[in-house]
CSV table of C-alpha atoms in Angstrom, one decimal:
chain,number,residue,atom,x,y,z
A,25,UNK,CA,0.0,0.0,0.0
A,26,UNK,CA,1.3,3.4,-0.8
A,27,UNK,CA,-0.5,5.5,1.8
A,28,UNK,CA,-2.0,5.3,5.3
A,29,UNK,CA,-4.8,7.1,7.0
A,30,UNK,CA,-3.5,7.7,10.6
A,31,UNK,CA,-6.0,8.2,13.4
A,32,UNK,CA,-4.8,9.6,16.8
A,33,UNK,CA,-6.9,10.0,20.0
A,34,UNK,CA,-6.7,13.5,21.5
A,35,UNK,CA,-5.7,12.3,24.9
A,36,UNK,CA,-6.1,9.6,27.5
A,37,UNK,CA,-9.5,10.8,28.5
A,38,UNK,CA,-10.8,10.4,24.9
A,39,UNK,CA,-9.5,7.0,23.7
A,40,UNK,CA,-9.8,5.9,20.0
A,41,UNK,CA,-12.8,3.6,19.8
A,42,UNK,CA,-12.3,0.5,17.7
A,43,UNK,CA,-15.8,1.0,16.3
A,44,UNK,CA,-14.9,4.4,14.9
A,45,UNK,CA,-11.7,2.9,13.3
A,46,UNK,CA,-13.9,0.2,11.6
A,47,UNK,CA,-16.4,2.8,10.5
A,48,UNK,CA,-13.6,5.0,9.0
A,49,UNK,CA,-12.2,2.0,7.1
A,50,UNK,CA,-15.8,1.3,5.8
A,51,UNK,CA,-16.0,5.0,4.8
A,52,UNK,CA,-12.7,4.7,3.0
A,53,UNK,CA,-14.0,1.7,1.1
A,54,UNK,CA,-17.1,3.7,0.1
A,55,UNK,CA,-14.9,6.6,-1.0
A,56,UNK,CA,-12.9,4.1,-3.2
A,57,UNK,CA,-16.1,3.0,-4.9
A,58,UNK,CA,-17.6,6.5,-5.2
A,59,UNK,CA,-14.4,7.9,-6.8
A,60,UNK,CA,-14.5,5.1,-9.4
A,61,UNK,CA,-11.2,3.8,-8.2
A,62,UNK,CA,-11.9,0.1,-8.1
A,63,UNK,CA,-9.6,-2.9,-7.8
A,64,UNK,CA,-9.1,-2.7,-11.6
A,65,UNK,CA,-7.4,0.7,-10.9
A,66,UNK,CA,-5.2,-0.8,-8.1
A,67,UNK,CA,-7.3,0.7,-5.3
A,68,UNK,CA,-7.1,-1.2,-2.1
A,69,UNK,CA,-8.0,-0.6,1.5
A,70,UNK,CA,-6.0,-2.7,4.0
A,71,UNK,CA,-6.9,-3.9,7.5
A,72,UNK,CA,-6.6,-1.3,10.3
A,73,UNK,CA,-3.4,-1.7,12.4
A,74,UNK,CA,-3.2,-0.4,15.9
A,75,UNK,CA,0.0,1.6,16.6
A,76,UNK,CA,-0.9,1.9,20.2
A,77,UNK,CA,-4.1,0.3,21.6
A,78,UNK,CA,-7.0,2.9,21.8
A,79,UNK,CA,-4.4,5.7,21.1
A,80,UNK,CA,-3.4,5.5,17.5
A,81,UNK,CA,-4.3,3.4,14.4
A,82,UNK,CA,-3.6,3.4,10.7
A,83,UNK,CA,-5.5,2.2,7.7
A,84,UNK,CA,-3.4,1.4,4.6
A,85,UNK,CA,-4.8,2.4,1.2
A,86,UNK,CA,-3.8,3.0,-2.3
A,87,UNK,CA,-5.0,4.7,-5.5
A,88,UNK,CA,-7.1,7.2,-3.6
A,89,UNK,CA,-6.1,10.9,-3.4
A,90,UNK,CA,-5.2,12.0,0.1
A,91,UNK,CA,-7.9,14.7,0.2
A,92,UNK,CA,-10.5,12.0,-0.6
A,93,UNK,CA,-9.1,9.8,2.1
A,94,UNK,CA,-9.3,12.6,4.6
A,95,UNK,CA,-12.9,13.4,3.6
A,96,UNK,CA,-13.8,9.7,4.1
A,97,UNK,CA,-12.3,9.8,7.5
A,98,UNK,CA,-14.0,12.9,8.7
A,99,UNK,CA,-17.4,11.9,7.3
A,100,UNK,CA,-17.8,9.3,10.2
A,101,UNK,CA,-19.8,10.6,13.2
A,102,UNK,CA,-17.5,11.1,16.1
A,103,UNK,CA,-14.4,11.1,14.0
A,104,UNK,CA,-13.9,14.9,14.4
A,105,UNK,CA,-12.7,14.4,17.9
A,106,UNK,CA,-9.6,12.6,16.6
A,107,UNK,CA,-6.5,13.7,14.7
A,108,UNK,CA,-6.7,12.3,11.1
A,109,UNK,CA,-3.8,12.5,8.6
A,110,UNK,CA,-3.3,10.9,5.2
A,111,UNK,CA,0.4,10.2,4.7
A,112,UNK,CA,2.6,8.4,2.2
A,113,UNK,CA,3.7,5.1,3.7
A,114,UNK,CA,7.2,5.3,2.5
A,115,UNK,CA,9.7,7.3,4.6
A,116,UNK,CA,7.4,7.7,7.6
A,117,UNK,CA,9.9,6.2,10.1
A,118,UNK,CA,11.8,9.1,11.6
A,119,UNK,CA,15.1,8.9,13.3
A,120,UNK,CA,15.1,12.1,15.1
A,121,UNK,CA,12.5,14.1,17.0
A,122,UNK,CA,13.1,17.7,18.0
A,123,UNK,CA,10.5,19.1,20.3
A,124,UNK,CA,10.0,21.6,23.1
A,125,UNK,CA,9.4,19.0,25.7
A,126,UNK,CA,8.9,21.3,28.8
A,127,UNK,CA,5.3,21.2,29.8
A,128,UNK,CA,4.5,19.6,26.5
A,129,UNK,CA,5.9,16.1,26.7
A,130,UNK,CA,7.2,16.1,30.2
A,131,UNK,CA,5.7,17.8,33.2
A,132,UNK,CA,7.8,20.7,34.5
A,133,UNK,CA,10.7,22.8,33.2
A,134,UNK,CA,13.7,20.6,32.3
A,135,UNK,CA,16.2,23.4,32.6
A,136,UNK,CA,15.0,24.2,36.1
A,137,UNK,CA,15.4,20.5,37.0
A,138,UNK,CA,18.9,20.4,35.6
A,139,UNK,CA,19.8,23.6,37.4
A,140,UNK,CA,18.5,22.0,40.6
A,141,UNK,CA,20.8,19.1,40.1
A,142,UNK,CA,23.9,21.5,40.0
A,143,UNK,CA,22.6,23.7,42.8
A,144,UNK,CA,21.4,26.9,41.0
A,145,UNK,CA,17.7,26.2,40.5
A,146,UNK,CA,16.6,29.6,42.0
A,147,UNK,CA,18.6,31.6,39.6
A,148,UNK,CA,17.6,29.6,36.5
A,149,UNK,CA,14.0,29.5,37.6
A,150,UNK,CA,14.0,33.3,37.8
A,151,UNK,CA,15.3,33.5,34.2
A,152,UNK,CA,12.8,30.9,33.0
A,153,UNK,CA,9.9,32.8,34.6
A,154,UNK,CA,11.0,36.1,32.9
A,155,UNK,CA,11.3,34.3,29.6
A,156,UNK,CA,7.8,33.0,29.7
């Protein structure tokens, strides 16, 4: 398959329901038929794969334009609560993540914690507070 429709839950309080994943896969199949892209054209919809249970899943597909795949995903009632992205399957594995982790991925300010480790947390925390 050349592409995947990725579905991601917004957070732990709103898990990704397997029923919605199945409904989105059905909607993608319907979009395939509606667009005229049938198996003769190489269009295929693969089985949904869970990347993390109730957190993220992907549905492989081919021969459907990404905007059509996104439309199929968002057409399902309840799907709007989730992040949905249509991506090329090739090259998705990343080797490096660069992110502002403080208060985004980790709780707290990393620089303040490192400063505490070397004994100058108060000074660094003051600078952090002014920078915010």
